[in-house]
Coordinates of C-alpha atoms and ligand atoms in Angstrom, one line a residue:
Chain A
X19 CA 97.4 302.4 147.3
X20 CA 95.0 301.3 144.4
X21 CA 95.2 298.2 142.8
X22 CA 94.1 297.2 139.6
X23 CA 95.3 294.3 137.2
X24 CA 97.5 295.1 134.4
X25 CA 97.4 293.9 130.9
X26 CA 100.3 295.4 128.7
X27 CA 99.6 293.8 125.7
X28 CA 101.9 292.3 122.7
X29 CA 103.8 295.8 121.5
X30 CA 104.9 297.3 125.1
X31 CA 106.7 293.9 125.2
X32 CA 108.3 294.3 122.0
X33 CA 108.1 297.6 119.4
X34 CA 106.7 299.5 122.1
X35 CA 109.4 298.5 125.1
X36 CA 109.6 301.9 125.9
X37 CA 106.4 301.8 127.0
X38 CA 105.9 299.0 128.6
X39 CA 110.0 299.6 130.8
X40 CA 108.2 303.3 132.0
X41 CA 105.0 302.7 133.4
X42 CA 106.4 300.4 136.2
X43 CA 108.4 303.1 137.7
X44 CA 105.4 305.6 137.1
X45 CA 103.0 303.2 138.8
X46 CA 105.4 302.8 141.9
X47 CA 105.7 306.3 142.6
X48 CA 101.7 307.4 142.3
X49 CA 100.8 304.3 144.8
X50 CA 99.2 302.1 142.2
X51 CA 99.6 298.9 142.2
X52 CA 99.5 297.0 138.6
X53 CA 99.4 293.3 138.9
X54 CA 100.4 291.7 135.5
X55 CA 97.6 289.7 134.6
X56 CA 99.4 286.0 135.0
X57 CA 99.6 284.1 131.4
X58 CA 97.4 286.9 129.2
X59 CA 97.1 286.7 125.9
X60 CA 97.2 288.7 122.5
X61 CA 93.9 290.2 123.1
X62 CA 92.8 289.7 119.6
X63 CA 93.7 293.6 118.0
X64 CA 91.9 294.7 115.0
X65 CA 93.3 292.5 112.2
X66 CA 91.9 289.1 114.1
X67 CA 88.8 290.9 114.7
X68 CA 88.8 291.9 110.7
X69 CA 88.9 287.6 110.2
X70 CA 87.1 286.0 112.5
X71 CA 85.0 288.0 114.8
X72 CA 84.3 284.7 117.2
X73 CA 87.7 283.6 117.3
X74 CA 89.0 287.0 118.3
X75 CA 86.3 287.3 121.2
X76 CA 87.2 283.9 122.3
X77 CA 90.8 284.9 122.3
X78 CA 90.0 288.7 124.3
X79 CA 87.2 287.0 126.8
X80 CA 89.8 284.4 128.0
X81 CA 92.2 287.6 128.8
X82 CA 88.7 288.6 130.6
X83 CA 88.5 285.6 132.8
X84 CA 91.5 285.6 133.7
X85 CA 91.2 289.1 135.2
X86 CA 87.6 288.2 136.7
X87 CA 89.4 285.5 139.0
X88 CA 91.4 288.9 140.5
X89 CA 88.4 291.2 140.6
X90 CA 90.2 294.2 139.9
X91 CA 89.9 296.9 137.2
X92 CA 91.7 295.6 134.2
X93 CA 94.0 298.4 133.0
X94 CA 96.0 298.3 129.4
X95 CA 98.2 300.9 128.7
X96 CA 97.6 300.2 124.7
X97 CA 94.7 301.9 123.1
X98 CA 94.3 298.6 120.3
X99 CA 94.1 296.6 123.4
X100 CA 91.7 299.0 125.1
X101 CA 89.3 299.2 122.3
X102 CA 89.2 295.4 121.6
X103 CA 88.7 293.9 125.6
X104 CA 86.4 297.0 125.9
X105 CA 84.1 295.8 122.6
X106 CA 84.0 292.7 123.6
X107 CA 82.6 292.9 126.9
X108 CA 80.3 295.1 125.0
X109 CA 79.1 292.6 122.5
X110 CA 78.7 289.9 125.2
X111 CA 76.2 292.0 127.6
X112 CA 74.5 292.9 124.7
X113 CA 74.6 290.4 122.1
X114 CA 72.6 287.0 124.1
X115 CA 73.6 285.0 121.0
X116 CA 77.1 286.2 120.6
X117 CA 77.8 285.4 124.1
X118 CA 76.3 282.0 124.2
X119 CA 78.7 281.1 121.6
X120 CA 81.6 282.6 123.3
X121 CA 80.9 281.1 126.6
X122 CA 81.2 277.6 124.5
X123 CA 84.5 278.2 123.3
X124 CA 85.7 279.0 126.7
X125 CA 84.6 275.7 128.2
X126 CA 86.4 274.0 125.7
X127 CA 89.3 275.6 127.6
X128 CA 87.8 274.8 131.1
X129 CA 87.3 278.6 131.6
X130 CA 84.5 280.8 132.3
X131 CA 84.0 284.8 132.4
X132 CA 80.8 286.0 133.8
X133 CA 81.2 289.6 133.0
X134 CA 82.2 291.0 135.6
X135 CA 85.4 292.8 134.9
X136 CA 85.7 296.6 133.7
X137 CA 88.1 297.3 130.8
X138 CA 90.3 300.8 131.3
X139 CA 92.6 302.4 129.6
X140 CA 95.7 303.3 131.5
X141 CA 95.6 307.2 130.6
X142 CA 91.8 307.3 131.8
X143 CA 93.1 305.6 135.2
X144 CA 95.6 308.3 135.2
X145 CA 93.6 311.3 134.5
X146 CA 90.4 309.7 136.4
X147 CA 92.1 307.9 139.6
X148 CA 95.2 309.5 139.7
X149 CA 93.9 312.9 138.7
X150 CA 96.6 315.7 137.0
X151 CA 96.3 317.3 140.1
X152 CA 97.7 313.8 142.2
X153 CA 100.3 313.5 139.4
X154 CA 101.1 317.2 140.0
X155 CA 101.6 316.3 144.3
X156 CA 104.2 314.4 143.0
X157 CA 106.1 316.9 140.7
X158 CA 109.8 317.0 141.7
X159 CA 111.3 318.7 138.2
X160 CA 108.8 320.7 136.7
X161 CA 109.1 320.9 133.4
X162 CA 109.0 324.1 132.9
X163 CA 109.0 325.6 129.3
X164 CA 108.9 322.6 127.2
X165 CA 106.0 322.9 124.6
X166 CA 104.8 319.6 124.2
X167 CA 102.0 318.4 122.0
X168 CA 99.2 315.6 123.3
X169 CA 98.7 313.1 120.4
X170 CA 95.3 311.2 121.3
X171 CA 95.3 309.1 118.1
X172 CA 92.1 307.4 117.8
X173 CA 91.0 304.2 119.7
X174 CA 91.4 306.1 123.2
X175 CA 89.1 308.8 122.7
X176 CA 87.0 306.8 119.8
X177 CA 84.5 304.9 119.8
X178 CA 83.4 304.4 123.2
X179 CA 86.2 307.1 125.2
X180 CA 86.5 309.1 128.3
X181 CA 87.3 312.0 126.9
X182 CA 85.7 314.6 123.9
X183 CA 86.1 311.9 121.2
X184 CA 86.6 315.4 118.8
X185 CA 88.9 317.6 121.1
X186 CA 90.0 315.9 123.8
X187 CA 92.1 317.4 126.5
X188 CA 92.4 314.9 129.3
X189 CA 96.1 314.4 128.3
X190 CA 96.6 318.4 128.0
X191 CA 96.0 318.5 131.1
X192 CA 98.0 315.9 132.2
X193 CA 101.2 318.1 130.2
X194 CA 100.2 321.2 132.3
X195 CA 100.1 319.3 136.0
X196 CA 103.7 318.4 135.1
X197 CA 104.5 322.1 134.7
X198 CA 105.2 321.9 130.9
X199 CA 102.9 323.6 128.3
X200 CA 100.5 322.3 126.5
X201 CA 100.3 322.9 122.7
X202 CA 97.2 323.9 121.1
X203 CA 97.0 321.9 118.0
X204 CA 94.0 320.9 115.4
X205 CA 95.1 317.1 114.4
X206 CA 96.0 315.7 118.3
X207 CA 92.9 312.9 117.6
X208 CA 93.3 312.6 114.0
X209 CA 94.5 309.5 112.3
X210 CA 98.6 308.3 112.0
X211 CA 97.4 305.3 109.8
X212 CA 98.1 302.7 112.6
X213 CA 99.2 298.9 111.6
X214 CA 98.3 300.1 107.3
X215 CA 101.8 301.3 107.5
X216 CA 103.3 298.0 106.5
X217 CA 100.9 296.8 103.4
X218 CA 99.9 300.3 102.3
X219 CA 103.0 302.9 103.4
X220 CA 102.9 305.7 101.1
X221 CA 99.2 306.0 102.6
X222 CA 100.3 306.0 106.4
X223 CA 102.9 307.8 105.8
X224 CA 100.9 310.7 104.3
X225 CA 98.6 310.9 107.4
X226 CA 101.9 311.0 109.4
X227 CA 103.2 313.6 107.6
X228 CA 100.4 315.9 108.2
X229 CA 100.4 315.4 111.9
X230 CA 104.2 315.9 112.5
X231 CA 103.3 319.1 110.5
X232 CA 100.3 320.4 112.4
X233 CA 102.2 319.7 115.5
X234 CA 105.1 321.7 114.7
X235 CA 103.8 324.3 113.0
X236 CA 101.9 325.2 116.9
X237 CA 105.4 325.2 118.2
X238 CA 105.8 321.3 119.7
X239 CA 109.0 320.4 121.0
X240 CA 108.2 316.7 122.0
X241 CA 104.8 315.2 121.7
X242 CA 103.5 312.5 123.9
X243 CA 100.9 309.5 123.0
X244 CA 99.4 306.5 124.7
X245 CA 99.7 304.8 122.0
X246 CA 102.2 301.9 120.8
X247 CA 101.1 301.8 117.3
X248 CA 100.8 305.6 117.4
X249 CA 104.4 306.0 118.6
X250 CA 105.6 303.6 116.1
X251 CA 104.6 305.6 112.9
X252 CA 105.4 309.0 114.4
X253 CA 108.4 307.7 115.6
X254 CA 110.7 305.0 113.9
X255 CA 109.2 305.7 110.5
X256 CA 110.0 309.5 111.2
X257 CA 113.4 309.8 108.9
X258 CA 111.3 307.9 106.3
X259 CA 109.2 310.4 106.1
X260 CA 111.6 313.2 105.7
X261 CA 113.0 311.1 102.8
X262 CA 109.9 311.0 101.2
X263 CA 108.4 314.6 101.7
X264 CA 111.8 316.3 101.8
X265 CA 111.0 316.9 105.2
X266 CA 113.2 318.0 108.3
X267 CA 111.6 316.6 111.2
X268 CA 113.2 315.8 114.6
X269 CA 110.6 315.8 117.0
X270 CA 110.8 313.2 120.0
X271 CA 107.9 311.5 120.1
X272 CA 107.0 309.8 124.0
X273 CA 105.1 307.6 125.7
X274 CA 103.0 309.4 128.3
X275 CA 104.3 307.3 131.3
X276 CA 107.9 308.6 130.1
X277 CA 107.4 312.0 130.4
X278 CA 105.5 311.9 133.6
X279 CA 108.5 309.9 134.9
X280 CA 110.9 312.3 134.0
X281 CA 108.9 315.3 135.8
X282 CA 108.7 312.9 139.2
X283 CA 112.7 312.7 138.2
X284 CA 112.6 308.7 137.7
X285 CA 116.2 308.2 136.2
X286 CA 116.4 308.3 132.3
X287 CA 117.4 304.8 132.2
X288 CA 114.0 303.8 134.2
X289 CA 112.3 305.0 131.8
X290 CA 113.9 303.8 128.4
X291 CA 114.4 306.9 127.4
X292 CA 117.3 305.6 124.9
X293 CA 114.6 303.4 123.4
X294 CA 113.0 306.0 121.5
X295 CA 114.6 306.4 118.2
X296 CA 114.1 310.3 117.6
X297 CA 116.2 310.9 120.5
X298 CA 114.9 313.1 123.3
X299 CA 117.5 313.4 125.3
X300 CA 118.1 317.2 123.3
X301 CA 115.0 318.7 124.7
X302 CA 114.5 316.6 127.9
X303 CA 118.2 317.5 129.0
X304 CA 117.6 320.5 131.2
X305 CA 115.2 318.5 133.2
X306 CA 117.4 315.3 133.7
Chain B
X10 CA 60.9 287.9 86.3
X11 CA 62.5 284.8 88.0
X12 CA 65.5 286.8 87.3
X13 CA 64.8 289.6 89.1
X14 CA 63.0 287.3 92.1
X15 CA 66.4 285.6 92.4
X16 CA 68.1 289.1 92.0
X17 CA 66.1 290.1 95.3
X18 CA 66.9 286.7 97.3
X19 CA 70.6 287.5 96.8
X20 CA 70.0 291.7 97.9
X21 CA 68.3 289.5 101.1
X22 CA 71.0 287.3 102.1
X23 CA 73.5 289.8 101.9
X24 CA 72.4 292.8 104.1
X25 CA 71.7 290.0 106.2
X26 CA 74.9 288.1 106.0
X27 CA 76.4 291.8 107.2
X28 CA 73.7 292.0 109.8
X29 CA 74.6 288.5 111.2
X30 CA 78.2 290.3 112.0
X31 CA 78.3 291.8 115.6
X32 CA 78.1 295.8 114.7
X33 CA 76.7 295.3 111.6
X34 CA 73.0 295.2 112.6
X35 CA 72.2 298.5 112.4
X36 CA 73.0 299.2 108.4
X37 CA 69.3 299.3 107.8
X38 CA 68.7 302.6 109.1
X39 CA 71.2 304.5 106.8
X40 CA 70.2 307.9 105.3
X41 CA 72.8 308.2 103.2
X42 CA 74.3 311.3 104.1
X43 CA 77.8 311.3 103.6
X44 CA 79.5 311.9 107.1
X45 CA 81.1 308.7 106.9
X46 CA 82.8 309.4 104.0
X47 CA 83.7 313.4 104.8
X48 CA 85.3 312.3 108.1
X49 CA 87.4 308.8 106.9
X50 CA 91.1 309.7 106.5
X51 CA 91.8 307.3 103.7
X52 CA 88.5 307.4 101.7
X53 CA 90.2 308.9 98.4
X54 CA 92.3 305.3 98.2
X55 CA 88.9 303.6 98.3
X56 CA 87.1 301.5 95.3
X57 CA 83.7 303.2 97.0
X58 CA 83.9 305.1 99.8
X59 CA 82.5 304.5 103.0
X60 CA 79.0 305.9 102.1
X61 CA 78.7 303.8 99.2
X62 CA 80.0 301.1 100.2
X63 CA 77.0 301.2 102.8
X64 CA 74.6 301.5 100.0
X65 CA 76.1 298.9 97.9
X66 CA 75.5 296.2 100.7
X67 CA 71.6 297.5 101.0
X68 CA 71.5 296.9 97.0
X69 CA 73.2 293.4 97.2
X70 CA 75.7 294.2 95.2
X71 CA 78.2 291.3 96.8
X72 CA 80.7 290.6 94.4
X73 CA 81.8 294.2 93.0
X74 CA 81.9 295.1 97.2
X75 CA 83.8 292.5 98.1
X76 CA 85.9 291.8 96.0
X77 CA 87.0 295.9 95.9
X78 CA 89.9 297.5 97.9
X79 CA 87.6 299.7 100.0
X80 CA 87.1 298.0 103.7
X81 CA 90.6 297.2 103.7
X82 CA 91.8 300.8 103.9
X83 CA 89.7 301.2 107.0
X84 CA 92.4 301.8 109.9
X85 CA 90.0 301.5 112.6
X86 CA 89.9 305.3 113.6
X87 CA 86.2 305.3 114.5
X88 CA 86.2 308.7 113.2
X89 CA 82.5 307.8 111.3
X90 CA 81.5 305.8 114.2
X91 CA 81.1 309.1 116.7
X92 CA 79.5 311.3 113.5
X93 CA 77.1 308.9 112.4
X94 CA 73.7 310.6 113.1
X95 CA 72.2 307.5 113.0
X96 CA 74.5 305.4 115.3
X97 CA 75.4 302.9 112.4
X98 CA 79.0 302.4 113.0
X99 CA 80.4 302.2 109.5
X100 CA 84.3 300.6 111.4
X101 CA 82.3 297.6 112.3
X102 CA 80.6 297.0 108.9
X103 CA 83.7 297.3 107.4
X104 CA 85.3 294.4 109.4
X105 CA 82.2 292.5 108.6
X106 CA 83.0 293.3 105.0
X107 CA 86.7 291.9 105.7
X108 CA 85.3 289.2 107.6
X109 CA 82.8 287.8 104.8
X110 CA 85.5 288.4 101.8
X111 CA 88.2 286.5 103.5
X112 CA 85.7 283.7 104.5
X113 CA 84.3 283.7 101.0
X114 CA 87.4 283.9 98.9
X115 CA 87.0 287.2 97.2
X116 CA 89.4 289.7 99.0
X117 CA 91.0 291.6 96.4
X118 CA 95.1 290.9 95.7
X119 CA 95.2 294.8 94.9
X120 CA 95.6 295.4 98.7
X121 CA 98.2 294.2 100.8
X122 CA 96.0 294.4 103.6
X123 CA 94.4 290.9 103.8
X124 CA 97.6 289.0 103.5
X125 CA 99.2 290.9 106.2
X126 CA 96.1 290.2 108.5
X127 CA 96.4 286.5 107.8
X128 CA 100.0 286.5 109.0
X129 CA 98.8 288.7 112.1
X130 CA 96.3 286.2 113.0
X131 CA 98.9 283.1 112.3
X132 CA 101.4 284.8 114.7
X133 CA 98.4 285.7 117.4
X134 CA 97.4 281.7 116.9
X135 CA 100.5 279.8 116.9
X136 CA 102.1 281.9 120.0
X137 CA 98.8 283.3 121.7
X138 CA 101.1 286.4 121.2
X139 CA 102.2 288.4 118.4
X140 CA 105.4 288.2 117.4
X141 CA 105.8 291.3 115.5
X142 CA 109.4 290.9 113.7
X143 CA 108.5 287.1 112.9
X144 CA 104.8 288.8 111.1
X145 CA 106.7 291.4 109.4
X146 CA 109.0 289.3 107.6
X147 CA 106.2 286.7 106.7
X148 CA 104.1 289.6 105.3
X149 CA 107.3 291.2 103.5
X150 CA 108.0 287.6 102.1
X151 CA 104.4 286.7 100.6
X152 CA 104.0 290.2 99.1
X153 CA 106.9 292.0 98.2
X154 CA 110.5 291.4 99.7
X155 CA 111.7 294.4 98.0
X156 CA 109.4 296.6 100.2
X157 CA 111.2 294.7 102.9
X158 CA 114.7 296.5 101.7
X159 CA 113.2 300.0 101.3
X160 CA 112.0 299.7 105.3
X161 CA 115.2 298.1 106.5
X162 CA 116.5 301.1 108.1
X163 CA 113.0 301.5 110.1
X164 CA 113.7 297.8 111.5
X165 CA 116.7 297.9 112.2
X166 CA 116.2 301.0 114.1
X167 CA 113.8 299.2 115.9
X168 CA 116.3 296.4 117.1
X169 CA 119.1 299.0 118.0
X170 CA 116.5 300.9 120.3
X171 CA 116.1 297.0 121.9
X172 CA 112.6 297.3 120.6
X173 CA 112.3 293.8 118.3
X174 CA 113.0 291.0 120.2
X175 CA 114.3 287.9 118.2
X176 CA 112.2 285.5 119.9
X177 CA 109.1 285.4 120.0
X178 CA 107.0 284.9 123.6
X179 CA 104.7 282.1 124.2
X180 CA 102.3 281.4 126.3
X181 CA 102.2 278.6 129.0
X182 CA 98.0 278.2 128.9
X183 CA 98.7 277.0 124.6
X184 CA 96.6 274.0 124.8
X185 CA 93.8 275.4 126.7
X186 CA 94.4 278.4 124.5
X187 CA 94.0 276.0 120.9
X188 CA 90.8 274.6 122.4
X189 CA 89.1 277.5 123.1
X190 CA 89.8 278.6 119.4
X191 CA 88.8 275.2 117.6
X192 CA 85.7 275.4 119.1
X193 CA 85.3 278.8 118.4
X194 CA 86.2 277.8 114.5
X195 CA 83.5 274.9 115.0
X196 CA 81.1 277.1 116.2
X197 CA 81.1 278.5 112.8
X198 CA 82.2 282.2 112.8
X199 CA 80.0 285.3 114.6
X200 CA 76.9 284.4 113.2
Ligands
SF4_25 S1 77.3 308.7 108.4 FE1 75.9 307.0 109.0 S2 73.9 307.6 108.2 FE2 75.4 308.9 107.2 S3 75.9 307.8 105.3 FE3 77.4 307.2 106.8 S4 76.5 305.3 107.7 FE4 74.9 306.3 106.6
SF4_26 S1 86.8 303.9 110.9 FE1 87.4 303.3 108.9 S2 85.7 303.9 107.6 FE2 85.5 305.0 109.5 S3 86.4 307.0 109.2 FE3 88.0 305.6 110.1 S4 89.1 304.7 108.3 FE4 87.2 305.6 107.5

């Protein structure tokens, strides 16, 4: 058994349920334990840090200190999450002043993080703990002849990632230890536009658009992401761009936890599998 | 000539107001190359792309930068950050940039980007989670409800999937959760 603490963060309880419904089951069966960090907090995401830089440290270091108490690994399965609680204990090793200042607001709250606690994101614990070929021991319904595409997005492989910030392939190999084939495709870490889908749309969408073309132009059945905000915009806003573009796709789009549940034959309902709204019950069916 | 000294006072204070910004110190060492801008998804709907908008704050030019659309089509992809041959990491200027229009007033009305932030950061404050569905429909309401019609079908998607939750969750560890904030607001910003 390993044993780490878990922080799922705001989407995998909400927009991203999916997500957050599959990677208990998927824990469970590759003997990790992942300990819901008790009361967390929104860990700050990019549009606190894009107001008040102190504030949103504050808010991620208390998420911090809470883990320290439990001196595990702190693992998020969102990569917004990842990058903020990961910057942050960045900035206060290396930033005296910063941290000086942060360690005052905390008091104000009676808390105190010493800096102890290491930030991870839940695919690297997969590919680094768990390994594909661990994942692979536990195979039960090889998924044999599905194509499926690894979408990266950005903030798990950039800035500070595990894996070849330009051409990754940590999740690739992930899709192969599961039996299934991994699609070669240029765009699997380019942008999908994350949260500037609601003020700016037309721009998102674009970016959208070219992925869901790369992806099936190489010959992707399903495509899987870490991502929440990732699986969002390829996702729910995928018939909106079809309207837009005069496009035709209907390409499932899954959380990585989901598909690995499926190969280790976790039942579809275990894995919210009706939660996604491009339904992938089509190309998932000869393995349920 | 006082004109020009006072001209150069104000060039000071703002590389240094960007500086003050955790990620921004490094601007100084910019060459100017153009990476940044080459590898940014959005740069064609910028004001001044990335690689300008690094040379505008090195030539003080504070108001045309800040008060332009350009940092707030940043999504964050950190795409510039891992090319930048001279580790500058242009994604954390441009949430310095955000940062110091917002606090001085100037962010532009020509992006909706700003607004929704503020209702991110309301949401993330008020709940010490985010409550997506509650932001969305403050954000549709302050800018334009009849965007709100044209994505209805994405939203309500969402709640058929059970994937928007109608209430929002809330801490229990608020108060201690307000204070640490307040006196992170006292503390006067990142600087
Ligand atoms: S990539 Fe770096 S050095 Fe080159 S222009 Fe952009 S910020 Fe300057
Ligand atoms: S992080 Fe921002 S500035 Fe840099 S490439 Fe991405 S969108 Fe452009």
């Amino acid at each position: 058994m390993k044993y780490y603490s878990y922080y799922p963060g705001c989407s995998a309880e909400a927009t991203a349920s999916p997500l957050g419904v599959s990677v208990a089951p998927v824990a469970k069966k590759l003997d990790m334990e992942l300990a819901e960090l008790e009361d967390w907090n929104c860990c700050g995401s990019t549009p606190y840090w894009s107001v008040d830089k102190l504030e949103a440290a504050a808010m991620a270091t208390r998420n911090l200190a809470l883990a320290e108490k439990r001196g595990f690994d702190l693992v998020t399965p969102c990569s917004n999450c990842f990058v903020i609680l990961h910057e942050t204990n960045n900035y206060l090793k290396k930033l005296p002043y910063f941290k000086e200042k942060v360690d005052k607001a905390l008091a104000a709250g009676k808390m105190k993080y010493n800096g102890g606690v290491r930030v991870r994101h839940l695919a690297e614990v997969l590919y680094t703990d768990i390994t594909p070929d661990g994942i692979s021991a536990k195979v039960t319904k090889p998924l044999k002849g599905l194509k499926v595409g690894a979408y990266y997005g950005c903030q798990l492989v950039r800035p500070d990632g595990f894996d070849d910030p330009e051409s990754p392939h940590s999740l690739d190999e992930i899709i192969t230890s599961l039996g299934a084939d991994a699609v070669n495709w240029e765009m699997k870490a380019r942008c999908c536009g994350s949260s500037l889908v609601m003020p700016e749309q037309e721009v998102a969408l674009g970016l959208v658009n070219k992925l869901l073309k790369n992806a099936t132009e190489h010959g992707a059945e399903c495509l899987i992401t870490p991502c929440p905000l990732c699986q969002i915009n390829l996702d729910a806003y995928q018939s909106v761009v079809n309207s837009q573009f005069k496009t035709h796709y209907n390409i499932p789009v899954l959380f990585v936890t989901q598909l690995i549940g499926v190969a280790m034959g976790i039942p579809a309902n275990e894995l919210a599998l009706s939660g996604n709204i491009v339904s992938p019950m089509r190309v998932l069916a000869p393995y349920l | 000539m006082a004109e020009t000294m006072v001209k150069d006072l104000a060039d000071v204070s703002f590389i240094n107001e960007v500086c003050a910004i955790p990620g921004g110190e490094a601007i100084r060492s910019c060459i100017q190359c153009g990476v940044c801008t080459g590898s940014c998804p959005t740069a064609n709907q910028w004001d001044y792309p990335p690689r300008r908008v690094i040379a505008m704050v090195r030539a003080g030019l504070r108001d045309e930068l800040l008060s332009s659309n350009s940092m707030w089509f940043c999504v964050s992809c950190y795409s510039c950050t891992v090319r930048c041959p001279r580790d500058i990491k242009p994604a954390d200027i441009m949430h310095a940039l955000e940062i110091i229009a917002i606090r001085s007033g100037k962010s532009t009305k020509r992006s909706k980007t700003p607004t929704m932030y503020r209702c991110f950061v309301d949401s993330a404050r008020g709940n010490g989670r985010v409550y997506e569905l509650g932001m969305m429909i403050k954000l549709f309401l302050k800018t334009n409800p009849f965007a709100a019609l044209k994505l209805a079908p994405v939203g309500l998607g969402l709640f058929f999937h059970k994937r928007l939750p109608l209430k929002p969750s809330r801490i229990k560890g608020m108060g201690e959760l307000k204070a640490i904030l307040n006196k992170a607001r006292e503390l006067g910003g990142a600087k």
